[in-house]
XYZ file of C-alpha atoms in Angstrom:
768
model
C 15.746 35.444 -77.376
C 17.819 35.934 -74.240
C 17.440 39.195 -72.316
C 20.499 41.426 -72.476
C 21.742 43.564 -69.599
C 23.773 46.558 -70.699
C 26.553 46.494 -68.127
C 30.049 47.772 -67.651
C 32.061 45.191 -65.743
C 32.913 41.489 -65.456
C 31.535 37.968 -64.917
C 32.697 34.405 -64.036
C 32.668 30.555 -64.118
C 29.955 28.235 -62.931
C 29.553 28.549 -59.168
C 27.394 26.323 -56.948
C 26.014 28.054 -53.868
C 26.362 25.149 -51.430
C 26.161 27.400 -48.401
C 22.544 28.482 -49.067
C 19.912 27.032 -46.735
C 18.450 23.757 -48.101
C 14.888 23.914 -49.415
C 12.400 21.274 -50.478
C 11.825 23.187 -53.726
C 13.921 22.653 -56.846
C 17.037 24.736 -57.279
C 17.449 27.237 -60.101
C 20.356 28.873 -61.887
C 21.509 31.967 -63.797
C 23.667 31.633 -66.895
C 24.622 33.635 -69.932
C 27.429 35.077 -72.006
C 29.580 38.114 -71.329
C 30.139 40.202 -74.477
C 31.634 43.473 -75.629
C 28.715 45.867 -76.217
C 30.196 47.278 -79.420
C 31.564 44.155 -81.139
C 29.284 41.536 -79.498
C 32.368 39.301 -79.171
C 32.648 37.116 -76.029
C 34.833 38.298 -73.160
C 36.863 35.884 -71.025
C 38.138 36.261 -67.456
C 35.510 38.832 -66.476
C 34.356 38.611 -62.861
C 30.767 39.162 -61.778
C 29.282 39.192 -58.275
C 25.875 37.833 -57.285
C 23.712 39.538 -54.637
C 20.259 39.157 -53.180
C 18.416 42.094 -54.778
C 16.629 42.956 -51.523
C 19.935 43.299 -49.667
C 22.099 44.915 -52.331
C 20.999 48.496 -51.617
C 22.089 48.032 -47.993
C 25.612 47.034 -49.062
C 24.915 43.360 -48.572
C 27.654 40.764 -48.931
C 28.008 39.005 -52.272
C 26.527 35.499 -52.308
C 29.116 34.351 -54.818
C 31.359 35.403 -57.698
C 31.933 33.795 -61.075
C 34.434 34.306 -63.899
C 33.583 34.028 -67.579
C 35.232 31.241 -69.583
C 37.053 31.495 -72.914
C 33.747 31.568 -74.814
C 32.392 34.268 -72.488
C 29.968 31.961 -70.686
C 29.267 32.039 -66.955
C 26.734 30.464 -64.616
C 25.518 30.421 -61.034
C 23.750 27.225 -59.906
C 22.028 25.987 -56.772
C 19.935 29.142 -56.448
C 16.727 29.411 -54.486
C 13.779 31.058 -56.192
C 13.932 34.836 -55.909
C 15.358 38.041 -57.374
C 19.088 38.461 -57.761
C 21.420 41.312 -58.632
C 24.488 40.960 -60.845
C 27.216 43.553 -60.286
C 30.183 44.109 -62.546
C 33.089 45.977 -61.020
C 34.473 49.057 -62.715
C 37.845 48.566 -64.353
C 37.360 44.992 -65.539
C 39.815 44.286 -68.354
C 39.489 42.284 -71.554
C 42.161 41.653 -74.159
C 41.947 45.140 -75.665
C 39.762 47.321 -73.471
C 38.855 48.199 -69.922
C 35.148 48.093 -69.095
C 32.787 50.074 -66.908
C 30.816 49.145 -63.802
C 27.053 48.597 -63.916
C 24.236 46.451 -62.535
C 21.563 43.992 -63.590
C 19.361 44.610 -60.575
C 16.444 42.208 -61.095
C 17.185 38.729 -62.423
C 14.311 36.448 -61.435
C 15.022 32.787 -60.694
C 12.122 30.314 -60.681
C 12.360 26.910 -58.938
C 14.015 24.358 -61.145
C 14.641 26.772 -64.023
C 17.677 28.587 -65.399
C 17.405 32.341 -65.966
C 19.304 33.367 -69.090
C 21.048 36.730 -68.724
C 23.624 37.869 -71.259
C 25.863 40.707 -70.145
C 26.953 43.488 -72.516
C 29.877 45.547 -71.241
C 30.684 49.092 -72.323
C 34.242 49.987 -73.200
C 35.892 52.594 -71.001
C 38.314 55.422 -71.576
C 40.050 57.677 -69.090
C 40.142 61.420 -68.586
C 42.847 62.752 -66.309
C 44.439 65.985 -65.167
C 46.035 67.773 -62.216
C 44.797 70.114 -59.497
C 47.123 72.620 -57.806
C 46.848 75.742 -55.709
C 47.850 79.196 -56.970
C 51.445 78.462 -55.959
C 51.583 75.341 -58.121
C 51.464 72.930 -55.169
C 49.413 69.746 -55.707
C 46.079 69.566 -53.905
C 45.151 66.166 -52.534
C 41.494 65.293 -51.972
C 39.950 67.527 -54.629
C 36.888 65.889 -56.166
C 36.566 65.827 -59.959
C 33.036 65.207 -61.237
C 31.586 64.375 -64.660
C 27.804 64.183 -65.004
C 27.174 62.117 -68.115
C 24.600 59.386 -68.745
C 25.659 58.556 -72.279
C 24.568 54.925 -72.412
C 21.469 53.118 -71.228
C 21.843 51.598 -67.800
C 24.922 53.561 -66.783
C 25.208 55.794 -63.758
C 25.221 59.489 -64.736
C 27.654 60.419 -61.957
C 31.381 59.787 -62.356
C 33.679 60.893 -59.520
C 37.419 60.770 -58.859
C 39.510 62.188 -56.001
C 42.977 63.625 -56.545
C 45.943 61.739 -55.123
C 49.021 63.131 -53.358
C 50.288 64.428 -56.702
C 47.046 66.269 -57.357
C 46.140 63.867 -60.189
C 42.553 62.892 -60.929
C 41.614 60.053 -63.270
C 38.033 59.357 -64.335
C 36.919 56.104 -65.953
C 34.200 57.058 -68.466
C 32.329 55.537 -71.402
C 34.870 55.376 -74.217
C 34.694 58.406 -76.490
C 37.094 59.686 -79.116
C 34.858 62.737 -79.432
C 35.147 65.650 -76.968
C 31.797 65.225 -75.218
C 32.554 65.393 -71.491
C 32.201 68.465 -69.284
C 34.119 68.333 -66.020
C 34.222 70.314 -62.797
C 36.312 70.196 -59.647
C 34.365 70.643 -56.441
C 35.664 72.286 -53.305
C 37.998 70.257 -51.139
C 36.498 69.185 -47.823
C 37.830 71.243 -44.945
C 39.207 74.001 -47.183
C 37.919 77.216 -48.759
C 39.136 76.569 -52.307
C 36.671 77.720 -54.947
C 35.098 75.237 -57.326
C 35.838 75.384 -61.050
C 34.382 74.105 -64.305
C 36.655 73.015 -67.136
C 36.792 75.454 -70.065
C 35.555 72.984 -72.687
C 34.522 69.428 -73.498
C 36.868 66.455 -73.452
C 37.286 62.936 -74.844
C 38.009 59.745 -72.883
C 40.252 57.517 -75.020
C 41.530 54.018 -74.148
C 45.061 55.255 -73.555
C 43.834 58.249 -71.567
C 42.998 61.826 -72.506
C 44.749 64.674 -70.717
C 41.884 66.928 -69.707
C 41.989 70.312 -68.009
C 44.410 71.108 -65.223
C 42.828 73.165 -62.466
C 44.403 75.850 -60.308
C 42.186 76.484 -57.299
C 42.200 79.812 -55.508
C 41.087 80.444 -51.932
C 37.619 81.885 -51.600
C 35.192 83.134 -48.990
C 32.329 81.709 -46.937
C 28.590 82.419 -46.854
C 26.574 81.401 -43.822
C 22.906 81.624 -43.009
C 19.845 79.825 -41.741
C 16.906 78.213 -43.524
C 13.550 78.045 -41.740
C 9.963 77.348 -42.688
C 7.311 80.054 -42.701
C 6.275 78.633 -39.316
C 9.768 79.252 -37.934
C 10.938 75.621 -37.816
C 14.469 74.864 -39.033
C 14.942 73.157 -42.375
C 17.667 70.549 -42.157
C 18.785 67.306 -43.726
C 18.233 63.848 -42.283
C 17.420 60.442 -43.728
C 13.744 61.355 -43.968
C 14.108 64.736 -45.649
C 15.135 65.897 -49.125
C 18.536 67.498 -49.373
C 18.622 71.284 -49.411
C 21.050 72.339 -52.130
C 21.540 76.082 -52.459
C 23.693 76.461 -55.563
C 26.033 79.299 -56.325
C 25.619 81.149 -59.612
C 28.373 83.425 -60.892
C 28.567 85.480 -64.055
C 29.744 82.602 -66.297
C 26.535 80.598 -65.906
C 25.410 77.943 -63.472
C 28.155 76.639 -61.213
C 26.884 73.516 -59.454
C 29.118 73.872 -56.419
C 29.660 74.514 -53.604
C 26.670 72.936 -51.907
C 25.450 73.801 -48.433
C 23.584 71.369 -46.173
C 21.806 72.910 -43.163
C 22.295 71.275 -39.793
C 19.452 70.301 -37.457
C 18.978 73.930 -36.467
C 18.783 75.071 -40.088
C 22.217 76.719 -40.170
C 24.471 76.244 -43.190
C 27.973 77.250 -44.208
C 28.747 77.638 -47.897
C 32.531 77.338 -48.163
C 34.655 78.198 -51.187
C 32.599 80.887 -52.886
C 34.517 83.072 -55.370
C 35.936 86.245 -53.862
C 36.089 89.691 -55.417
C 33.089 89.276 -57.758
C 29.333 89.603 -57.391
C 27.846 86.228 -56.523
C 24.313 85.038 -56.010
C 23.033 82.193 -53.896
C 20.597 80.071 -55.875
C 18.097 78.100 -53.836
C 18.469 74.973 -55.978
C 18.927 73.858 -59.597
C 16.188 71.334 -60.368
C 13.099 73.463 -61.029
C 11.628 72.990 -57.554
C 12.525 71.970 -54.002
C 10.287 70.791 -51.182
C 10.585 69.824 -47.536
C 8.384 68.149 -44.955
C 8.698 69.466 -41.403
C 6.405 68.420 -38.541
C 3.959 66.878 -40.979
C 3.642 70.023 -43.108
C 4.973 70.579 -46.612
C 7.028 73.605 -47.637
C 8.284 74.433 -51.107
C 9.895 77.132 -53.235
C 10.983 77.669 -56.811
C 14.352 78.602 -58.250
C 15.364 82.076 -57.160
C 18.510 84.016 -56.417
C 19.623 85.772 -53.257
C 22.219 88.504 -53.510
C 24.383 89.938 -54.834
C 27.251 89.397 -52.405
C 30.826 90.520 -52.969
C 33.270 89.032 -50.469
C 36.995 89.264 -49.859
C 39.299 86.249 -49.684
C 38.869 84.561 -46.318
C 35.799 86.636 -45.426
C 32.757 85.028 -43.800
C 29.434 86.747 -44.424
C 26.108 85.815 -42.849
C 23.112 86.364 -45.135
C 20.607 85.985 -42.308
C 17.464 83.863 -42.412
C 15.939 82.447 -45.579
C 12.287 81.404 -45.354
C 10.627 78.548 -47.234
C 6.851 79.179 -47.570
C 4.141 76.670 -46.675
C 3.261 74.664 -49.758
C -0.117 74.098 -51.300
C -1.409 70.846 -52.756
C -2.656 70.067 -56.244
C -5.003 67.158 -56.921
C -5.387 66.206 -60.573
C -7.988 63.729 -61.849
C -7.548 62.545 -65.431
C -10.268 60.726 -67.370
C -11.055 59.968 -70.983
C -14.100 61.222 -72.879
C -16.202 58.350 -71.433
C -15.248 59.249 -67.868
C -12.896 56.297 -67.389
C -9.700 56.968 -65.413
C -6.503 57.385 -67.419
C -3.661 55.537 -65.706
C -0.037 56.615 -66.101
C -0.725 60.070 -67.513
C 2.306 62.294 -66.941
C 1.594 65.562 -65.168
C 3.869 68.584 -65.385
C 3.449 71.781 -63.387
C 5.325 74.879 -64.552
C 4.988 78.387 -63.193
C 6.173 81.117 -60.885
C 6.075 81.029 -57.089
C 4.988 83.920 -54.898
C 8.545 85.306 -54.837
C 9.021 85.202 -58.600
C 10.954 81.917 -58.523
C 10.761 79.509 -61.450
C 8.930 76.228 -60.751
C 8.969 73.006 -62.773
C 7.515 69.810 -61.274
C 7.350 66.520 -63.127
C 9.717 67.621 -65.908
C 11.465 64.239 -65.688
C 8.202 62.346 -66.162
C 8.226 61.177 -62.534
C 4.715 62.489 -61.742
C 1.943 60.287 -63.163
C -1.633 59.282 -62.359
C -2.501 56.133 -60.390
C -5.083 53.416 -61.117
C -7.911 55.803 -60.278
C -6.544 58.385 -62.700
C -5.486 60.673 -59.864
C -2.272 62.362 -58.821
C -1.817 64.237 -55.570
C 1.091 66.698 -55.420
C 1.412 67.645 -51.754
C 4.240 70.161 -52.062
C 3.589 72.766 -54.746
C 5.089 76.224 -54.091
C 2.403 78.889 -53.627
C 2.042 80.920 -56.805
C 0.628 80.759 -60.330
C 1.081 77.436 -62.139
C 0.426 75.950 -65.563
C -0.728 72.340 -65.875
C 0.251 70.036 -68.744
C -0.977 66.419 -69.009
C 0.307 63.893 -71.542
C -0.420 60.241 -72.248
C 0.433 58.140 -75.275
C -2.671 57.544 -77.355
C -4.246 60.841 -76.288
C -3.894 64.432 -77.397
C -1.753 66.615 -75.126
C -3.744 68.678 -72.631
C -2.688 72.153 -71.532
C -4.885 73.841 -68.928
C -6.264 77.045 -70.481
C -5.421 79.293 -67.528
C -3.070 79.561 -64.597
C -3.930 77.675 -61.415
C -3.543 79.661 -58.199
C -1.797 77.593 -55.528
C -2.268 78.895 -51.967
C -0.287 77.923 -48.864
C -1.948 75.150 -46.874
C -4.805 74.691 -49.350
C -5.623 72.029 -51.941
C -6.453 73.017 -55.496
C -8.399 70.402 -57.462
C -8.656 70.159 -61.221
C -10.285 67.615 -63.524
C -8.785 66.891 -66.916
C -10.462 65.095 -69.811
C -8.037 63.712 -72.389
C -9.200 63.371 -75.968
C -8.442 60.158 -77.820
C -5.713 60.760 -80.376
C -8.061 59.285 -82.976
C -10.273 62.370 -82.620
C -7.346 64.378 -83.954
C -4.988 63.855 -86.853
C -1.380 62.791 -87.237
C 1.300 64.825 -88.975
C 4.462 63.170 -90.264
C 7.376 65.085 -91.677
C 10.973 66.098 -91.266
C 13.144 69.058 -90.374
C 14.840 69.831 -93.666
C 18.029 71.247 -92.161
C 18.219 68.853 -89.190
C 21.908 68.097 -89.796
C 22.640 71.822 -89.526
C 20.396 72.464 -86.516
C 21.209 69.336 -84.481
C 23.954 69.179 -81.825
C 27.296 68.074 -83.265
C 30.780 67.179 -82.121
C 33.994 68.901 -83.191
C 34.022 66.860 -86.412
C 30.562 68.049 -87.379
C 28.895 64.694 -86.661
C 25.382 64.711 -85.191
C 25.269 63.686 -81.523
C 22.377 62.065 -79.636
C 20.082 64.082 -77.392
C 21.218 61.931 -74.450
C 24.286 64.172 -74.284
C 22.305 67.370 -74.059
C 21.673 67.769 -70.309
C 25.394 68.319 -69.848
C 26.061 69.990 -73.163
C 23.472 72.570 -72.181
C 25.825 73.872 -69.497
C 28.314 74.808 -72.183
C 26.445 76.865 -74.720
C 25.700 73.907 -76.970
C 22.553 73.317 -79.046
C 20.105 70.815 -77.626
C 17.075 68.868 -78.739
C 15.265 69.650 -81.975
C 11.494 69.644 -81.507
C 8.244 70.688 -83.157
C 5.244 72.385 -81.579
C 1.796 73.389 -82.741
C -0.532 76.259 -81.860
C -4.113 76.848 -83.003
C -4.417 79.015 -86.090
C -5.506 82.551 -85.282
C -3.551 82.756 -82.021
C -2.127 86.219 -81.386
C 0.936 86.231 -79.140
C 0.015 89.058 -76.806
C 2.487 90.279 -74.224
C 0.706 88.413 -71.434
C 1.013 85.200 -73.488
C 4.803 85.323 -73.594
C 5.290 84.518 -69.905
C 3.106 81.459 -70.333
C 4.158 80.606 -73.856
C 4.034 76.846 -73.196
C 0.293 77.006 -72.476
C -0.337 77.909 -76.107
C 1.442 74.803 -77.400
C -1.416 72.488 -78.333
C 1.132 69.699 -78.822
C 4.891 69.118 -78.850
C 7.046 66.293 -80.193
C 10.745 65.522 -80.327
C 12.443 65.174 -83.695
C 14.212 61.819 -84.151
C 17.970 62.073 -83.553
C 18.784 58.646 -85.012
C 20.238 57.181 -81.802
C 19.199 54.728 -79.105
C 22.007 56.198 -77.005
C 25.550 57.388 -77.703
C 26.567 53.860 -78.701
C 23.566 52.679 -80.695
C 21.720 53.768 -83.845
C 17.917 53.696 -83.956
C 15.803 52.413 -86.829
C 14.232 55.833 -87.430
C 15.619 58.340 -89.890
C 17.288 61.347 -88.223
C 15.302 64.550 -88.578
C 11.884 62.904 -88.932
C 8.935 63.526 -86.627
C 5.319 62.609 -86.007
C 2.946 64.696 -83.914
C -0.717 64.297 -82.999
C -2.887 67.413 -83.348
C -6.482 68.366 -82.672
C -8.638 68.333 -85.789
C -8.844 71.655 -87.600
C -6.326 74.306 -88.562
C -2.995 74.335 -86.723
C 0.271 76.237 -87.055
C 3.297 73.925 -86.878
C 6.824 75.130 -86.127
C 10.235 73.546 -85.496
C 12.617 74.802 -82.822
C 15.947 73.938 -81.242
C 16.207 74.024 -77.467
C 19.431 74.428 -75.548
C 21.302 76.548 -73.028
C 22.763 79.937 -73.768
C 26.253 81.107 -72.855
C 24.801 82.563 -69.642
C 22.947 79.395 -68.672
C 19.496 80.507 -69.775
C 16.984 78.378 -71.642
C 17.355 79.168 -75.331
C 14.932 78.482 -78.201
C 15.791 79.107 -81.845
C 12.614 78.895 -83.927
C 11.612 78.425 -87.542
C 8.700 79.859 -89.485
C 5.238 78.368 -88.875
C 3.524 76.195 -91.485
C -0.263 75.993 -91.628
C -1.617 72.433 -91.357
C -5.263 71.368 -91.689
C -6.461 67.872 -90.767
C -9.584 65.882 -89.983
C -10.200 63.240 -87.317
C -8.297 60.039 -88.029
C -6.379 61.553 -90.931
C -2.600 61.376 -91.458
C -0.911 64.321 -93.130
C 2.533 63.474 -94.478
C 5.391 65.094 -96.302
C 5.560 68.187 -94.089
C 8.962 69.902 -94.187
C 9.990 72.425 -91.524
C 13.220 74.393 -91.204
C 15.065 76.248 -88.458
C 17.043 79.157 -89.948
C 20.589 79.068 -88.558
C 22.694 82.221 -88.747
C 25.899 83.634 -87.299
C 24.738 86.833 -85.583
C 24.405 87.374 -81.836
C 22.027 89.590 -79.870
C 22.991 90.158 -76.247
C 22.492 92.585 -73.397
C 21.633 93.128 -69.759
C 18.251 93.594 -68.121
C 18.012 96.074 -65.273
C 15.169 96.803 -62.872
C 14.997 99.758 -60.445
C 16.042 98.738 -56.949
C 12.897 100.254 -55.463
C 10.608 98.256 -57.725
C 9.105 95.149 -56.125
C 9.907 92.308 -56.561
C 13.042 93.523 -58.314
C 15.839 91.048 -58.940
C 13.861 88.035 -57.775
C 11.689 88.098 -60.889
C 14.708 87.796 -63.172
C 14.561 84.044 -62.526
C 11.385 83.942 -64.633
C 12.030 86.799 -67.061
C 12.128 85.987 -70.770
C 13.378 87.850 -73.826
C 11.858 87.232 -77.266
C 13.419 88.256 -80.582
C 10.804 88.889 -83.277
C 11.064 89.606 -86.977
C 10.215 93.276 -87.427
C 7.716 92.581 -90.185
C 6.079 89.438 -88.779
C 2.557 89.600 -87.384
C 1.585 88.688 -83.821
C 0.668 85.124 -84.811
C 4.389 84.230 -84.764
C 5.978 83.613 -81.363
C 9.379 84.842 -82.504
C 12.718 83.927 -84.032
C 14.393 83.264 -80.673
C 13.509 83.127 -76.980
C 15.755 83.006 -73.933
C 15.803 83.447 -70.169
C 18.354 85.457 -68.194
C 20.909 84.627 -65.536
C 21.206 86.012 -62.022
C 23.068 89.079 -63.278
C 20.312 89.915 -65.741
C 22.406 88.889 -68.740
C 20.861 87.343 -71.827
C 22.256 86.188 -75.149
C 20.767 84.792 -78.363
C 23.187 83.166 -80.790
C 23.024 81.709 -84.308
C 20.585 84.449 -85.327
C 20.045 84.886 -89.101
C 20.740 88.336 -90.539
C 17.617 90.481 -90.577
C 15.598 93.224 -88.913
C 14.148 92.465 -85.488
C 12.722 93.932 -82.319
C 12.874 92.688 -78.719
C 10.109 91.984 -76.234
C 11.073 91.329 -72.602
C 8.665 90.527 -69.798
C 8.614 89.013 -66.331
C 6.206 88.374 -63.454
C 4.904 91.723 -62.208
C 7.540 93.452 -64.352
C 5.304 94.490 -67.229
C 6.955 94.419 -70.639
C 9.665 96.118 -72.641
C 9.363 96.536 -76.423
C 12.359 97.836 -78.350
C 12.517 99.768 -81.575
C 13.416 97.746 -84.699
C 17.122 97.109 -85.332
C 19.138 95.294 -87.987
C 21.780 92.599 -87.515
C 24.243 91.410 -90.148
C 25.879 88.008 -90.532
C 28.583 87.480 -87.905
C 27.679 90.682 -86.051
C 27.172 90.964 -82.289
C 24.520 93.524 -81.361
C 24.156 94.695 -77.764
C 20.649 95.703 -76.709
C 20.318 96.515 -73.028
C 16.815 96.396 -71.579
C 15.701 98.719 -68.812
C 12.467 98.330 -66.914
C 12.599 101.973 -65.826
C 8.945 102.733 -65.003
C 9.914 106.396 -65.281
C 7.178 107.496 -67.672
C 4.094 109.523 -66.789
C 1.115 109.923 -69.113
C -1.394 112.752 -68.623
C -4.322 114.097 -70.605
C -8.098 114.366 -70.748
C -10.910 112.099 -71.866
C -13.853 113.765 -73.569
C -16.870 112.907 -75.684
C -18.716 115.390 -77.852
C -16.635 118.174 -76.313
C -17.643 117.321 -72.718
C -15.370 115.721 -70.093
C -15.889 112.038 -69.273
C -15.492 111.281 -65.569
C -14.649 107.869 -64.047
C -13.262 106.493 -67.317
C -10.640 103.761 -66.859
C -7.262 104.464 -68.510
C -5.001 101.366 -68.542
C -1.521 100.387 -69.779
C -1.235 97.011 -71.511
C 2.506 96.731 -70.863
C 2.545 97.335 -67.105
C -1.073 96.584 -66.222
C -1.272 99.898 -64.366
C -4.486 101.931 -64.591
C -6.241 105.015 -63.233
C -9.645 106.717 -63.563
C -10.451 110.177 -64.823
C -11.484 113.027 -62.529
C -14.711 115.043 -62.853
C -13.064 117.309 -65.425
C -11.965 114.281 -67.510
C -8.295 114.620 -66.590
C -6.067 111.662 -65.693
C -2.482 110.915 -64.687
C -1.009 107.446 -65.209
C 2.401 106.932 -63.562
C 4.987 104.160 -63.399
C 4.872 103.328 -67.099
C 7.651 101.754 -69.148
C 9.536 103.647 -71.811
C 8.942 102.278 -75.293
C 5.802 101.181 -77.057
C 2.601 100.686 -75.062
C -1.088 100.281 -75.808
C -3.360 102.522 -73.736
C -6.983 101.426 -73.408
C -9.781 103.752 -72.271
C -13.081 102.206 -71.179
C -16.299 103.641 -69.768
C -19.777 102.158 -69.655
C -21.906 103.713 -72.364
C -18.921 104.518 -74.584
C -17.014 102.545 -77.208
C -13.616 101.259 -76.016
C -10.658 103.295 -77.279
C -7.266 101.629 -77.938
C -4.261 103.774 -78.838
C -0.636 102.678 -79.327
C 1.905 105.197 -78.034
C 5.668 105.484 -77.866
C 6.497 106.697 -74.361
C 9.725 108.375 -73.279
C 11.137 108.725 -69.774
C 9.486 111.682 -68.070
C 6.234 113.398 -69.015
C 4.037 112.305 -71.926
C 0.576 113.548 -72.871
C -2.322 112.097 -74.822
C -5.981 113.134 -74.999
C -8.723 110.659 -75.850
C -12.112 111.243 -77.479
C -14.709 108.551 -76.858
C -17.620 107.737 -79.134
C -21.057 106.897 -77.777
C -21.638 103.180 -77.495
C -24.650 101.848 -79.381
C -26.556 98.615 -79.547
C -25.170 96.236 -82.121
C -27.439 95.157 -84.936
C -27.425 92.052 -87.047
C -29.399 91.169 -90.117
C -29.575 91.325 -93.882
C -28.388 94.650 -95.260
C -29.522 95.844 -98.719
C -27.928 98.781 -100.474
C -30.729 100.753 -102.142
C -28.476 102.048 -104.883
C -27.035 98.705 -106.017
C -29.631 96.221 -104.669
C -26.742 94.158 -103.269
C -27.162 92.586 -99.819
C -24.941 91.165 -97.055
C -25.034 90.188 -93.392
C -23.656 92.831 -90.995
C -23.220 93.133 -87.234
C -22.544 96.877 -86.846
C -24.199 100.167 -87.697
C -23.976 101.346 -91.311
C -24.409 104.729 -92.958
C -27.833 106.377 -92.486
C -28.869 106.028 -96.119
C -28.615 102.221 -95.980
C -31.934 100.411 -95.461
C -32.313 97.335 -93.230
C -34.502 94.259 -93.438
C -34.871 91.353 -91.012
C -33.017 93.265 -88.313
C -32.854 92.089 -84.692
C -31.303 94.101 -81.885
C -28.781 92.483 -79.585
C -28.973 93.618 -75.978
């Protein structure tokens, strides 16, 4: 079978490259057929250019061009052995359609042989509109951008610049469905603010009139970026691009972008005026720089707020990027052999509360020795996840502490998937839960990265946790670490243009042998740009090594209610706003036990706003927590179908708890009194009294511990201001185990605690 290159362009007739240097070796050739990707019919009069692959990236000159014949065939002959690149220009036209640009970058020619390369071209449609100023005058030079990789092999970036009439026209993969988001970036040399189109748009063959933009003048933010050693951070050919992104109250606006100069100074032009704005350090989960041979890195965090007038220039001062730490991961199998190509993902919170995600695109993987060295990890607390096909997923059981300038090493042993069991099943209401177009038709996940910017549902997945797991407050911040395995539910597509062989809604997931809790969830982006999970009820699954469990059906309840609100933190509480980048809100069924993560989970935007949509009617409570923020637990509340319920969350830390700790009527000194929610604690004075300050209002669990006494746990509802609670401790005693016989009934059982005095013991051993 011939290889097929999925391209978007044109090709040509047989061309002999007579100008190439003569060689003693035999000459080769490239030939094939140019076809329409959708119909597979041949395309005539399509032009294709031939390049040396090694020179193409440097804008090398085409070696030759060819044009396809009436049967779609083309060929290049007289080729020396080597790798060649075939480029099809955007806008190539057939009888009925225009086609897109793309590349076949590596076509290998062997001496004396002909490389067969068929070319499949994607149909194109156009999306157009107009850009004016507030007076209705056309703006020339505005850049319209669509980020959409909707077909394999296509570039995800589509750009058009407005002409003298302010018109933009984007050539995109043909779509009769409204699937394209669009934004207009700031115009070079001006202070116009960037805008995002209010919806999603089609790109039809005859052209689709998309949004018209009216750009208003804005303001300018300036500042300087330096390393923790005082060196400027700037952009050159050797250094990653610094991209501070602006976030306003409607979500994540990916423009304007500031690039520091060689002294680290930047100017962010075209920021919205008259509203609170925040400068976001970047938008890809992590950013790193190398300066003078040292690595520096930070997570996603916000700086601000700033509120500027039209035409105003405001300098934010100096922003510091901390020295990075390194992480060395060694991955082996159970026999100690290196595992090659294992994907490594690092997720966590940096020292400033910024969100970090490294390797989320699958770009970080182990080498032939089973090792991966990450030289630029932001200092902070990180989770480690390792995955490799044929092995069970590995999640490191605790956070790794990354310190500036130091290397943290960790060894991972992956278990063969055959030591676990396989679960096959389906999501029963997949058609309801999956992302859909305006006609209600299921769309492929390949659309989701851009849909997620617009409050659309995303991928449907399943995850498992060990049975018996209790989701404590401290587990919520690191909820991913408790996923023993995750798997994507089949969407039924190869890409937007092709159906897969698998049934939509089906899944298979490998689990460790034993009892597991399996749950389906839908991931997406909320209206405010936060990560959003909508979760189903867990199903208990038990399996043995090598076993396959089939017929499992999971569901994701979809409702019409909305729960929304704003999170606020006292200005004098450190780290304050910064931690909002990693704060999460969980919606839980009021009558569910702690073994269930929740019905929904979301993160918040820079303004502290959160929203959970498509919530089923029911009674719930909220849990909110963030790094060094403690936790907030609401009282139960009820939502009805179609209702929007506002629940604001305040981390007020305005509660004080006082009281005494006694035992047998006598005060207990030096007892530790601790809050589970905030992590704050104190010790009792000589008279047994204590005062615990800085507590959160709402529900909290207070734990009292003292050597020689049994631990005392008490759940309290605290209110802002003064609260009081006394504690009485019982003497601690040695535990006993053995066979216990009741003298009255002659029945016996094994016990590990003290019983009533009248009970007799036999075969008892004391545990120190």
